[in-house]
Amino acid sequence: MAVAWQGGPVHLNWAGNLTYTAREVARPTTLDELADVLARADKVRALGSRHSFNDVADTPGVHVQVDALDDGRPAVDLDPATGVASVTAGLRYGDIMRTLHAEGRALATMASLPHISVAGAVATATHGSGDATRSLAGAVVGLELMTPDGGRHRLVRGDADFAGAVVSLGALGVVTRVDLETEPAYEVRQDVALDLPWDTLLERFDDVTGAAYSVSVFTGWDEPAARHVWFKSRVDGGVVAGDDGRPDALRHLRWATAPQHPVPGVDPVACTEQLGVPGPWYDRLSHFRLEFTPSAGAELQSEYLLPRRNAVAAVEAMRRLGPVVAPHLLTSEIRTIAADDLWLSPFDEDSVGFHFTWLQHDAEVRAVLPRIEEALLPLGARPHWGKLFAVGLPDVAATYPRFADFRALAERMDPAGKLRGGYVERLLG
């Protein structure tokens, strides 16, 4: 029988803005124990690292965590012939990255935090930044999951249901293993430019985001210039850099001579190394180091993903909202993401993300979100599945051309609706 806890702080999400309604948390250590949890629960949902800011992972029944699950295979099982790494789904990206690097392998991208779980990040289409890099879900080539009837299923890229099963919001089963593409390990250097003129960003958006392997623009939206641009350049080639290693296309920018934090006035000690010092991919692509807790969680987050072709119009729209947004904002980030073919991924074409890290002003933020959506939804924006948003779920579902196919897949794999809870219950009806 799986170990379970009643009540306690585990029923809060990471930010502390949400109290889960689950009556029990189970932490199975074997596949048989997981099957037992699924059999006896009337309602059940997988719970990852709790970094969602809404109730996408909630359930009135049993929360199941698979971070202690042992299926008899290595937690990180690298196939040297193909470079595919099969990893236990409940692991954090930070738990696998050093193992991969020690084997001479790397992931193509990382999210801002290495503290998030693999299965949870994949299921919600969480992403990093880079014109040519897809979301974390884009690296998935196979996954294993257990359905509520105890059935064990393996799906690989090319299977009929694969594209519907990767970004699944946990609605198909409890994912137990994820197979990830890797590539040869590489090094990255990180340089931060200060006070990028808005005219430069608007007139040369492609030059800015294409000047390095991964680029993030930070702003408060009410400032006379974009506060920071973080350029993460691969040392092994790719974008051509000048003699000093900085992006050659933007040599006129003013460069930071001391480490920076995305939030003004915060000590950058938790941030990955900057100032152009090369280091392993895993210690540069994320903004924050694994060994630090970059925030106490006293924040809220929203994000909207929209077609890259509308990026400039979206920046202009957000600048007009600067006086409304800024009083409740810690920082905002602009990132780019390459397209994929996953049914519930918002990246069905090359995209740009507008991320908002808010002060914990819950009522005020919820009042601002409709203003942002009024500006961005007509430009094709969709909310991140795991963040705060105001738009109604039927309207969100209508923006995904394969949503009806996903609903049919969910009904086939979970006909009794055991895996429905939180807004997934409302989304699927």
PDB file of N, CA and C in Angstrom, residues 218 227-228 230 259-271 274 288 294 331:
ATOM      1  N   PHE A 218      13.559  41.303 -20.415  1.00  0.00           N
ATOM      2  CA  PHE A 218      12.863  41.599 -19.158  1.00  0.00           C
ATOM      3  C   PHE A 218      12.466  43.071 -19.119  1.00  0.00           C
ATOM      4  N   ARG A 227      14.393  46.686 -19.689  1.00  0.00           N
ATOM      5  CA  ARG A 227      15.395  46.723 -18.622  1.00  0.00           C
ATOM      6  C   ARG A 227      16.618  45.861 -18.913  1.00  0.00           C
ATOM      7  N   HIS A 228      16.407  44.590 -19.260  1.00  0.00           N
ATOM      8  CA  HIS A 228      17.500  43.643 -19.500  1.00  0.00           C
ATOM      9  C   HIS A 228      17.192  42.827 -20.742  1.00  0.00           C
ATOM     10  N   TRP A 230      18.809  39.088 -21.746  1.00  0.00           N
ATOM     11  CA  TRP A 230      19.740  38.013 -21.381  1.00  0.00           C
ATOM     12  C   TRP A 230      20.022  37.182 -22.631  1.00  0.00           C
ATOM     13  N   PRO A 259      26.606  40.938 -12.139  1.00  0.00           N
ATOM     14  CA  PRO A 259      25.454  40.048 -12.321  1.00  0.00           C
ATOM     15  C   PRO A 259      24.133  40.759 -12.055  1.00  0.00           C
ATOM     16  N   GLN A 260      23.099  40.330 -12.765  1.00  0.00           N
ATOM     17  CA  GLN A 260      21.774  40.926 -12.673  1.00  0.00           C
ATOM     18  C   GLN A 260      20.756  39.876 -12.255  1.00  0.00           C
ATOM     19  N   HIS A 261      19.665  40.344 -11.657  1.00  0.00           N
ATOM     20  CA  HIS A 261      18.515  39.502 -11.330  1.00  0.00           C
ATOM     21  C   HIS A 261      17.329  40.001 -12.149  1.00  0.00           C
ATOM     22  N   PRO A 262      16.428  39.108 -12.588  1.00  0.00           N
ATOM     23  CA  PRO A 262      15.275  39.581 -13.367  1.00  0.00           C
ATOM     24  C   PRO A 262      14.389  40.583 -12.629  1.00  0.00           C
ATOM     25  N   VAL A 263      14.373  40.511 -11.299  1.00  0.00           N
ATOM     26  CA  VAL A 263      13.572  41.443 -10.502  1.00  0.00           C
ATOM     27  C   VAL A 263      14.486  42.533  -9.961  1.00  0.00           C
ATOM     28  N   PRO A 264      14.219  43.795 -10.241  1.00  0.00           N
ATOM     29  CA  PRO A 264      15.094  44.878  -9.775  1.00  0.00           C
ATOM     30  C   PRO A 264      15.277  44.864  -8.260  1.00  0.00           C
ATOM     31  N   GLY A 265      16.518  45.049  -7.834  1.00  0.00           N
ATOM     32  CA  GLY A 265      16.816  45.163  -6.420  1.00  0.00           C
ATOM     33  C   GLY A 265      17.018  43.856  -5.699  1.00  0.00           C
ATOM     34  N   VAL A 266      16.848  42.718  -6.379  1.00  0.00           N
ATOM     35  CA  VAL A 266      17.017  41.417  -5.744  1.00  0.00           C
ATOM     36  C   VAL A 266      18.451  40.930  -5.969  1.00  0.00           C
ATOM     37  N   ASP A 267      19.049  40.367  -4.930  1.00  0.00           N
ATOM     38  CA  ASP A 267      20.405  39.833  -5.010  1.00  0.00           C
ATOM     39  C   ASP A 267      20.461  38.735  -6.081  1.00  0.00           C
ATOM     40  N   PRO A 268      21.385  38.821  -7.048  1.00  0.00           N
ATOM     41  CA  PRO A 268      21.443  37.824  -8.120  1.00  0.00           C
ATOM     42  C   PRO A 268      22.178  36.547  -7.744  1.00  0.00           C
ATOM     43  N   VAL A 269      22.436  36.317  -6.466  1.00  0.00           N
ATOM     44  CA  VAL A 269      23.213  35.140  -6.067  1.00  0.00           C
ATOM     45  C   VAL A 269      22.571  33.836  -6.530  1.00  0.00           C
ATOM     46  N   ALA A 270      21.243  33.800  -6.662  1.00  0.00           N
ATOM     47  CA  ALA A 270      20.553  32.578  -7.078  1.00  0.00           C
ATOM     48  C   ALA A 270      20.538  32.394  -8.591  1.00  0.00           C
ATOM     49  N   CYS A 271      21.010  33.393  -9.343  1.00  0.00           N
ATOM     50  CA  CYS A 271      20.965  33.325 -10.800  1.00  0.00           C
ATOM     51  C   CYS A 271      22.169  32.561 -11.352  1.00  0.00           C
ATOM     52  N   GLN A 274      26.746  34.799 -15.147  1.00  0.00           N
ATOM     53  CA  GLN A 274      26.658  35.730 -16.276  1.00  0.00           C
ATOM     54  C   GLN A 274      28.062  36.248 -16.629  1.00  0.00           C
ATOM     55  N   PHE A 288      17.935  30.296 -13.058  1.00  0.00           N
ATOM     56  CA  PHE A 288      18.238  30.124 -11.638  1.00  0.00           C
ATOM     57  C   PHE A 288      18.964  28.807 -11.394  1.00  0.00           C
ATOM     58  N   PRO A 294      14.945  30.118  -5.578  1.00  0.00           N
ATOM     59  CA  PRO A 294      15.027  31.496  -6.077  1.00  0.00           C
ATOM     60  C   PRO A 294      13.952  32.417  -5.536  1.00  0.00           C
ATOM     61  N   THR A 331       8.285  41.395 -12.419  1.00  0.00           N
ATOM     62  CA  THR A 331       8.982  41.503 -13.695  1.00  0.00           C
ATOM     63  C   THR A 331       8.160  40.801 -14.763  1.00  0.00           C
TER      64      THR A 331
END
